[in-house]
């Protein structure tokens, strides 16, 4: 429970309009794509057509001879650079070297006067390949005669951020393994009153940010400057510092507005490639991927899960066991951490005394998988929350009551060694159930369910910030957190305005320029409000402390005599606003005070996770029994966010996440046929449309101020995604009596399951 | 111009299909000849009991046209559900037919309505049925110097009932099904069922059409047989939209639904 349970908020906990709303809807917001530097050239990428092949030779002479082409860069032109990068392990060459590992992998880049010229030159690059046997699924990658994707040992990525060893590079295709265990699973399953067991598949999906990857690089002998659509500029800075072997101070990452991330823009993507292009071409270079190329850059890990769950005669969950195999694609990216997190997240927010979860991820000749909103949780919540419903049915309990009876309780250490549970699942589930009309009669072909999830947020507490209080009382926040659309440019000023007692309108944000803004580890894992929010709060208070000292100096009194009031100080009859403190201190209406804060894994942030990201969702669906098509009748989201700094933005995150989860439940799946991704285009990859939105939507927040963040806030914005596929699968079962253990639940899959059931009689 | 530039040029109307294909480098042309500049191709007129629709008339114009709504409501209703409003606002009927994308809603319905395509070439003009215009996936019978001027759709007589239904999961329909019935009391005297999107071109089946003739009660019993004949003629393909088996099932479902909608 947070010490600062305050409720009389002036700015915080108010749904102020988002800061970036007007410029974005009027088309005036600047993204990297809008940027043009003097002398800037444009790059286009030649991609492998083979899934797995040796590169025998690359002849770029015809392409380089074309008018308007500055240079062609290949993996063989990188002498002087360290061309392998990677956050977990350095397994990823910025352009293919010696061999290609998936169809779509960058093999060469043309740098030219304009994009069209660069594009037209691509077909004049002659690459000779010798095709190798390829593997596309974990089962194929595990086969005895499977070809090895990576032959060499890797250097560890220095910014790993997770506890276990990385398994990659040990002579197999295994990229990562992870295991958690407590209690005695075998014994528990033997003694169980009821057991459910099944195999589940969660598909490869693409996060589909509206803005595909884009970066502009300007590299000279001393410095690397990159403008990028990256979520985590400081992480990317680290990889570039290593690629170019430069001091941190010589690498500058600048991130303007980002057109959506959803995890897909976490960590380094195209930045080393575009930097190498600029280094070779000796001029600024822009690389703007198409949506189709972005789909060849990253995706979520698909997961094959075998799981069983047991209950005793009293309806208490006594054991869960799972074996998960994830398909991580050609390079590790951030997937080793996804493996670790999805292992943990199998437990769900339930107190289960006997647990054994084994997880591994395999390299395959497919698009590399990495972070994706929910971060491994949705993959295992499909089996996890499906089995809660299946088990409830088996022992004749109402699935909602069954959840209430088994959900982790506030303060319960349901996951040994981790922070005690900081959410209120009972209230979350009750709110969701009430919102969708739990227990009320339903028409035939309709199904109604609730589900929940609780993730050990991967938010690592390493963050700093500076708050500049200007002599007129206005404020600039210097933050390394990136505005991805999640609302950090609105929420952080709300916190500063609350603390300093100044109007929200007087607070501005400068963000994500590694040369200017203090270090922030990432803009991911729903961490910004909790960690950067705390940093802003503490920096504001530190500025206040400085201004108290300055006020004492100005008023010629002792520091103890100065009392802080809203927006300034008082000492006896004298009252000074911050602007007066600063301008009197400097004896000019100018100057500033800089408040600072450093957050590390210590104090209230010493226990991990920093917070449990918790939400419940409820749905009502109907199924067209002839076609198998699902219609979303109702959706309820309940974000257990501690305190919403901006409730409208928090709810917006929840409906966004739930809609994304609904997309996976209903339509989304990257499909491989042989070596090729066959629906990797804006036309063929089916996303939710406005017409797919549930007919009725209720958005709720549970605000018990039980988080460690500012005023009891904690992270949100991902959790509503996690339970949606399971919710839809459970609702289909209740609507038409078929259990589908695979997402998406396409009409054909439902029709087929119903047909099989009928055929069996 | 087309004769002069040959293969380097392509006629262009709404661009909703062509420009997309060019953007993906599936097609390359040095010149696009904008047929929207030809006057009179954007008209919707009633002439001799037929609706004459110029080839540059947009889907949106058809959807909103009072003449279409009054005389051929099934066409307006079909157009309302073509793609999305941005595509409908720039995409044209002529462009849609000439691109011969296998998932075309208009091609399926127009074939069922007995529409005729008016084609103008250097050598003169001719009129062909939709099935003679669209010969395969992305293939038409148009010569390189020919232009689709418009289509002529006979206004159905009062005794005729029509329905167009589609089933859509992705960007393009999985199935489109058009049914035109000539009804006399409790009997159907002629029937045309056309299924589109499930295979390369919109398809009808003489056998299915004949099964759909007779007393309404009897036809209702025979609908599965008619669907089977139609599915056999269409020979659906397995693709990302669904398996051939599922599409055959959908033909059964939607023929039944179209039949009851046409008669309601």
mmCIF file of C-alpha atoms in Angstrom, chain A residues 116 119-120 123 292 624-629 667 671 673 678-679 681-686 689 746-748 751-752 755 758, chain B residues 17 20 22-25 28 167-172 238-247 249-250 252-254 256-257:
data_model
loop_
_atom_site.group_PDB
_atom_site.id
_atom_site.type_symbol
_atom_site.label_atom_id
_atom_site.label_comp_id
_atom_site.label_asym_id
_atom_site.label_seq_id
_atom_site.Cartn_x
_atom_site.Cartn_y
_atom_site.Cartn_z
ATOM 1 C CA UNK A 116 12.764 5.620 -56.489
ATOM 2 C CA UNK A 119 14.505 1.110 -55.421
ATOM 3 C CA UNK A 120 15.129 0.733 -59.145
ATOM 4 C CA UNK A 123 17.283 -5.421 -59.166
ATOM 5 C CA UNK A 292 5.186 -4.946 -45.897
ATOM 6 C CA UNK A 624 -23.654 -17.510 -36.595
ATOM 7 C CA UNK A 625 -24.062 -21.264 -36.347
ATOM 8 C CA UNK A 626 -24.204 -21.704 -40.112
ATOM 9 C CA UNK A 627 -21.023 -19.836 -41.004
ATOM 10 C CA UNK A 628 -19.170 -19.911 -37.695
ATOM 11 C CA UNK A 629 -18.759 -16.152 -37.710
ATOM 12 C CA UNK A 667 -8.597 -12.680 -37.230
ATOM 13 C CA UNK A 671 0.679 -17.297 -42.290
ATOM 14 C CA UNK A 673 3.416 -21.332 -46.672
ATOM 15 C CA UNK A 678 1.995 -15.212 -47.568
ATOM 16 C CA UNK A 679 -0.156 -12.579 -45.915
ATOM 17 C CA UNK A 681 0.747 -7.062 -46.537
ATOM 18 C CA UNK A 682 -1.641 -4.375 -45.518
ATOM 19 C CA UNK A 683 -4.341 -6.032 -47.648
ATOM 20 C CA UNK A 684 -3.939 -9.611 -46.538
ATOM 21 C CA UNK A 685 -3.250 -9.273 -42.821
ATOM 22 C CA UNK A 686 -6.621 -8.816 -41.217
ATOM 23 C CA UNK A 689 -11.877 -2.454 -38.131
ATOM 24 C CA UNK A 746 -11.881 -17.966 -37.528
ATOM 25 C CA UNK A 747 -15.362 -18.791 -38.802
ATOM 26 C CA UNK A 748 -13.999 -21.804 -40.632
ATOM 27 C CA UNK A 751 -17.643 -24.303 -38.373
ATOM 28 C CA UNK A 752 -15.250 -27.225 -38.590
ATOM 29 C CA UNK A 755 -19.238 -30.092 -37.824
ATOM 30 C CA UNK A 758 -22.157 -33.110 -35.079
ATOM 31 C CA UNK B 17 -6.610 -1.469 -57.791
ATOM 32 C CA UNK B 20 -1.973 -0.453 -55.415
ATOM 33 C CA UNK B 22 1.990 -0.513 -59.082
ATOM 34 C CA UNK B 23 2.935 0.519 -55.565
ATOM 35 C CA UNK B 24 3.791 -3.091 -54.819
ATOM 36 C CA UNK B 25 5.765 -3.261 -58.053
ATOM 37 C CA UNK B 28 4.970 -1.241 -64.085
ATOM 38 C CA UNK B 167 -19.575 -13.096 -46.778
ATOM 39 C CA UNK B 168 -16.451 -11.209 -45.953
ATOM 40 C CA UNK B 169 -13.685 -11.889 -43.494
ATOM 41 C CA UNK B 170 -10.703 -10.107 -44.959
ATOM 42 C CA UNK B 171 -10.126 -7.115 -47.181
ATOM 43 C CA UNK B 172 -11.945 -8.828 -50.021
ATOM 44 C CA UNK B 238 -8.246 -23.244 -51.203
ATOM 45 C CA UNK B 239 -6.712 -19.932 -50.165
ATOM 46 C CA UNK B 240 -6.344 -17.572 -47.237
ATOM 47 C CA UNK B 241 -10.075 -16.839 -47.399
ATOM 48 C CA UNK B 242 -10.860 -20.442 -46.567
ATOM 49 C CA UNK B 243 -10.742 -24.002 -47.793
ATOM 50 C CA UNK B 244 -12.659 -25.128 -50.860
ATOM 51 C CA UNK B 245 -14.761 -27.310 -48.569
ATOM 52 C CA UNK B 246 -15.743 -24.353 -46.414
ATOM 53 C CA UNK B 247 -16.553 -22.249 -49.470
ATOM 54 C CA UNK B 249 -20.546 -24.976 -47.463
ATOM 55 C CA UNK B 250 -20.913 -21.188 -47.681
ATOM 56 C CA UNK B 252 -25.172 -23.715 -49.532
ATOM 57 C CA UNK B 253 -25.748 -21.265 -46.684
ATOM 58 C CA UNK B 254 -25.880 -18.167 -48.844
ATOM 59 C CA UNK B 256 -30.566 -20.480 -49.024
ATOM 60 C CA UNK B 257 -30.332 -17.001 -47.518
#
